Tab-separated table of C-alpha atoms in Angstrom:
chain	number	residue	atom	x	y	z
A	30	MET	CA	60.306	62.951	-99.777
A	31	ILE	CA	62.244	63.446	-96.368
A	32	VAL	CA	61.853	61.233	-93.548
A	33	ARG	CA	63.715	61.935	-89.781
A	34	PHE	CA	63.401	59.410	-86.945
A	35	LEU	CA	62.612	60.796	-83.884
A	36	GLY	CA	62.793	57.525	-81.660
A	37	GLN	CA	60.402	54.826	-81.039
A	38	SER	CA	57.878	55.046	-83.388
A	39	GLY	CA	58.279	59.019	-83.931
A	40	TYR	CA	58.868	60.216	-87.646
A	41	VAL	CA	58.868	63.626	-89.921
A	42	LEU	CA	57.872	63.295	-93.228
A	43	GLU	CA	58.308	66.125	-95.547
A	44	THR	CA	57.768	67.344	-99.137
A	45	GLU	CA	58.284	70.546	-100.645
A	46	ASN	CA	55.370	72.084	-99.306
A	47	SER	CA	53.990	69.733	-96.661
A	48	SER	CA	54.980	67.956	-93.778
A	49	ILE	CA	53.526	65.698	-91.086
A	50	LEU	CA	54.447	64.389	-87.688
A	51	ILE	CA	53.675	60.681	-86.825
A	52	ASP	CA	53.898	59.323	-82.834
A	53	PRO	CA	56.145	62.315	-81.875
A	54	TYR	CA	57.336	61.679	-78.012
A	55	LEU	CA	58.803	64.706	-76.831
A	56	SER	CA	58.853	64.885	-73.531
A	57	ASP	CA	60.109	62.492	-70.399
A	58	SER	CA	56.209	61.612	-69.276
A	59	VAL	CA	56.860	57.691	-68.961
A	60	ASN	CA	59.769	58.480	-66.559
A	61	ARG	CA	57.272	60.829	-64.797
A	62	VAL	CA	54.119	58.211	-64.843
A	63	ALA	CA	55.744	54.800	-64.814
A	64	GLY	CA	59.669	55.431	-63.889
A	65	ARG	CA	60.827	54.703	-67.242
A	66	PRO	CA	63.187	57.719	-68.404
A	67	ARG	CA	64.184	58.367	-72.066
A	68	CYS	CA	67.155	57.009	-73.333
A	69	LEU	CA	67.535	59.833	-76.143
A	70	PRO	CA	67.498	63.541	-76.160
A	71	ILE	CA	64.430	65.355	-77.128
A	72	PRO	CA	65.060	66.269	-81.102
A	73	ILE	CA	62.008	68.779	-81.517
A	74	ASP	CA	60.778	71.627	-79.247
A	75	PRO	CA	56.735	71.026	-79.448
A	76	LYS	CA	55.953	74.332	-79.444
A	77	GLU	CA	57.526	74.714	-82.506
A	78	ILE	CA	55.374	72.094	-84.513
A	79	ALA	CA	53.373	73.296	-86.985
A	80	CYS	CA	52.579	71.287	-89.634
A	81	ASP	CA	50.042	69.787	-91.873
A	82	ALA	CA	48.848	66.974	-89.183
A	83	VAL	CA	49.873	65.257	-86.305
A	84	ILE	CA	49.312	61.530	-86.572
A	85	CYS	CA	48.841	59.612	-83.107
A	86	THR	CA	48.447	55.835	-83.644
A	87	HIS	CA	46.889	54.942	-80.296
A	88	ASN	CA	46.311	56.539	-76.951
A	89	HIS	CA	49.376	55.462	-74.750
A	90	LEU	CA	51.816	57.856	-73.457
A	91	ASP	CA	54.564	57.644	-76.057
A	92	HIS	CA	52.436	58.038	-78.911
A	93	LEU	CA	49.673	60.425	-77.681
A	94	ASP	CA	51.628	61.790	-75.291
A	95	PRO	CA	49.772	64.324	-73.095
A	96	ASP	CA	53.128	66.417	-72.425
A	97	THR	CA	53.727	66.724	-75.875
A	98	VAL	CA	50.420	67.465	-76.876
A	99	SER	CA	49.620	70.142	-74.374
A	100	GLN	CA	52.706	72.253	-75.653
A	101	ILE	CA	51.305	71.986	-79.277
A	102	SER	CA	49.448	75.185	-80.769
A	103	ASP	CA	45.631	74.642	-80.553
A	104	SER	CA	45.568	75.454	-83.800
A	105	GLN	CA	47.192	72.162	-84.871
A	106	PHE	CA	45.231	69.576	-86.517
A	107	PHE	CA	45.681	66.024	-85.244
A	108	LEU	CA	44.452	62.317	-86.733
A	109	THR	CA	44.124	59.563	-84.014
A	110	THR	CA	42.116	56.948	-83.129
A	111	HIS	CA	38.790	57.197	-81.481
A	112	GLU	CA	40.147	56.621	-78.302
A	113	GLY	CA	43.149	59.419	-78.497
A	114	ALA	CA	40.019	61.640	-80.301
A	115	GLU	CA	38.863	61.501	-76.479
A	116	HIS	CA	41.797	62.169	-74.638
A	117	LEU	CA	42.842	65.047	-77.315
A	118	ARG	CA	39.535	66.582	-76.335
A	119	GLN	CA	39.959	66.148	-72.857
A	120	LEU	CA	43.404	68.334	-73.087
A	121	GLY	CA	41.498	70.837	-74.552
A	122	LYS	CA	42.214	70.054	-78.590
A	123	ARG	CA	39.227	70.736	-80.567
A	124	ASN	CA	41.205	70.601	-84.337
A	125	PHE	CA	41.321	66.969	-84.676
A	126	GLN	CA	39.811	63.721	-86.577
A	127	ALA	CA	39.499	60.150	-85.333
A	128	LEU	CA	40.214	57.504	-88.129
A	129	SER	CA	38.690	53.855	-88.486
A	130	VAL	CA	40.758	51.235	-90.216
A	131	ASN	CA	40.356	51.759	-94.098
A	132	GLU	CA	39.396	55.199	-93.912
A	133	THR	CA	41.637	57.807	-95.928
A	134	VAL	CA	42.026	61.142	-95.765
A	135	THR	CA	44.248	63.992	-97.527
A	136	VAL	CA	46.259	66.672	-95.792
A	137	GLY	CA	48.827	68.859	-97.598
A	138	ASP	CA	50.578	66.620	-100.345
A	139	PHE	CA	50.135	63.411	-98.280
A	140	GLU	CA	47.382	60.649	-98.572
A	141	ILE	CA	47.165	58.911	-95.414
A	142	THR	CA	45.132	55.469	-94.789
A	143	ALA	CA	44.340	54.040	-91.450
A	144	VAL	CA	45.387	50.436	-91.496
A	145	PHE	CA	44.829	47.321	-89.078
A	146	ALA	CA	46.723	46.919	-86.348
A	147	THR	CA	46.312	44.684	-82.777
A	148	HIS	CA	47.151	46.586	-79.753
A	149	SER	CA	46.520	46.476	-75.842
A	150	ALA	CA	44.349	49.991	-77.370
A	151	GLU	CA	42.643	50.784	-80.265
A	152	ALA	CA	45.009	51.276	-82.578
A	153	PHE	CA	45.892	51.717	-86.133
A	154	GLY	CA	48.917	51.405	-88.716
A	155	VAL	CA	49.208	54.065	-91.693
A	156	ILE	CA	49.842	54.105	-95.248
A	157	VAL	CA	51.378	57.679	-96.567
A	158	LYS	CA	51.570	58.277	-100.021
A	159	ALA	CA	53.429	61.462	-101.106
A	160	ASP	CA	56.169	62.125	-104.001
A	161	GLY	CA	55.332	58.874	-105.726
A	162	LYS	CA	56.402	56.813	-102.724
A	163	THR	CA	54.353	54.937	-100.264
A	164	LEU	CA	55.132	54.304	-96.654
A	165	TYR	CA	53.827	51.737	-94.199
A	166	PHE	CA	54.455	52.736	-90.613
A	167	SER	CA	52.979	49.715	-88.227
A	168	GLY	CA	52.527	51.827	-85.154
A	169	ASP	CA	52.236	49.488	-82.258
A	170	THR	CA	50.941	46.135	-82.993
A	171	LEU	CA	51.028	42.479	-81.944
A	172	PHE	CA	51.869	39.701	-84.819
A	173	ASP	CA	48.134	38.632	-86.821
A	174	PRO	CA	48.533	37.281	-90.159
A	175	ARG	CA	45.972	40.172	-91.371
A	176	LEU	CA	48.865	42.337	-91.189
A	177	TYR	CA	50.221	40.718	-94.413
A	178	GLY	CA	47.370	42.488	-96.157
A	179	ILE	CA	49.417	45.791	-96.249
A	180	ALA	CA	51.254	44.184	-99.220
A	181	GLU	CA	48.456	45.122	-101.333
A	182	TYR	CA	49.403	48.521	-100.772
A	183	ARG	CA	52.796	48.028	-102.198
A	184	PRO	CA	54.410	50.036	-99.785
A	185	ASP	CA	58.169	51.029	-100.915
A	186	VAL	CA	59.204	51.372	-97.110
A	187	THR	CA	58.080	49.583	-93.987
A	188	PHE	CA	58.704	50.659	-90.352
A	189	ILE	CA	57.850	48.446	-88.283
A	190	CYS	CA	58.093	47.581	-84.318
A	191	ILE	CA	60.494	45.020	-83.160
A	192	ASN	CA	60.437	45.240	-79.613
A	193	GLY	CA	58.543	42.370	-78.526
A	194	ARG	CA	56.821	43.345	-75.423
A	195	LEU	CA	53.936	45.661	-74.361
A	196	GLY	CA	51.790	44.552	-77.036
A	197	ASN	CA	54.722	44.655	-80.152
A	198	MET	CA	55.756	42.167	-82.365
A	199	THR	CA	59.271	40.245	-81.609
A	200	THR	CA	61.794	40.788	-84.183
A	201	GLU	CA	61.059	37.275	-85.340
A	202	GLU	CA	57.687	37.946	-86.065
A	203	ALA	CA	58.248	41.486	-87.448
A	204	LEU	CA	60.833	39.443	-89.946
A	205	THR	CA	57.716	37.360	-90.832
A	206	VAL	CA	55.379	40.001	-91.666
A	207	ALA	CA	57.931	42.577	-93.219
A	208	GLY	CA	58.610	39.462	-95.543
A	209	LYS	CA	55.101	38.948	-96.442
A	210	ILE	CA	54.756	42.670	-96.783
A	211	GLY	CA	57.731	42.633	-99.440
A	212	ALA	CA	58.695	46.423	-99.718
A	213	LYS	CA	62.378	47.020	-100.998
A	214	ILE	CA	63.197	48.709	-97.570
A	215	ASN	CA	62.578	47.512	-94.342
A	216	VAL	CA	62.973	49.664	-90.842
A	217	PRO	CA	62.871	48.502	-87.303
A	218	ASN	CA	61.798	50.967	-85.141
A	219	HIS	CA	60.270	50.898	-81.557
A	220	TYR	CA	63.754	49.770	-79.815
A	221	ASP	CA	65.559	52.597	-78.374
A	222	MET	CA	63.620	55.165	-76.334
A	223	PHE	CA	63.533	52.856	-72.954
A	224	ALA	CA	66.053	50.499	-71.652
A	225	SER	CA	63.613	48.442	-70.030
A	226	ASN	CA	61.907	47.976	-73.335
A	227	SER	CA	64.666	47.398	-76.296
A	228	ALA	CA	65.928	45.175	-78.860
A	229	ASP	CA	68.808	44.651	-81.184
A	230	PRO	CA	67.843	46.325	-84.667
A	231	HIS	CA	70.395	44.423	-86.571
A	232	LEU	CA	68.663	41.090	-85.463
A	233	PHE	CA	66.234	42.818	-87.641
A	234	ALA	CA	68.224	44.804	-90.367
A	235	ASP	CA	70.620	41.875	-91.132
A	236	ALA	CA	68.323	39.346	-91.916
A	237	ILE	CA	66.071	40.728	-94.477
A	238	THR	CA	66.385	42.137	-97.748
A	239	GLY	CA	66.771	46.149	-97.557
A	240	GLY	CA	66.828	45.908	-93.750
A	241	PHE	CA	68.106	49.485	-93.114
A	242	ILE	CA	68.617	51.296	-89.542
A	243	MET	CA	67.705	55.091	-89.694
A	244	ALA	CA	70.044	57.003	-87.756
A	245	PHE	CA	68.092	59.243	-84.881
A	246	ASN	CA	67.155	62.707	-85.774
A	247	LYS	CA	68.664	62.631	-89.318
A	248	ASN	CA	67.516	63.353	-92.640
A	249	TYR	CA	66.878	60.658	-95.289
A	250	ARG	CA	65.444	60.994	-98.619
A	251	VAL	CA	63.118	58.226	-99.836
A	252	THR	CA	64.696	56.722	-103.479
A	253	ASP	CA	63.335	53.990	-105.350
A	254	SER	CA	65.601	51.349	-103.474
A	255	ALA	CA	67.243	53.095	-100.239
A	256	LEU	CA	67.231	55.765	-98.036
A	257	VAL	CA	70.016	58.310	-98.219
A	258	LEU	CA	71.146	60.715	-95.965
A	259	ALA	CA	69.964	64.199	-96.972
A	260	ASP	CA	71.584	66.437	-94.539
């Protein structure tokens, strides 16, 4: 499986025959709405997106971005929360499915399970299984001991929020949760898109076994014990 980091909580996942996107923020809508310009270039033209599913873990601008969604083909399939589904409907989209926590769907080569998260909006994290690997994406979530239950899925890699603002775990809380989950590889995210809502990823990656900081917009292959550049 190949993973590419799009900044914030955004990822592209690819197998030989399938691809999905998670939380693609591909505009500057947060700057337009709240005066917070993006700090990274836009890595993908939304008009070019054509994948097995776009997953939006909750209905906030940097996860379900109307300026991004409006440019994506109406035929594109989305997975999101019930609140997110209503927003997609308002944006004129019809090809979507709302997931509840603990619900699993299969799209292409990917098995996707919505898992617990607690945030200022209805939200879920996701467990993604493909090519014999299991990945956990926290999305946005506050600290809660119920996150320790992600360990039951035995993820090979965690991708976890660390910024400690606006309904997200602090770095220290993320370290606690990641330690309880026990993945071999632990990747921080949600720290790089907005100068006003950032954190130092090294404080996470250097403090946990298997800590790893992904470079922006680079392809990594998921192996049994590492993420290896595939470009």
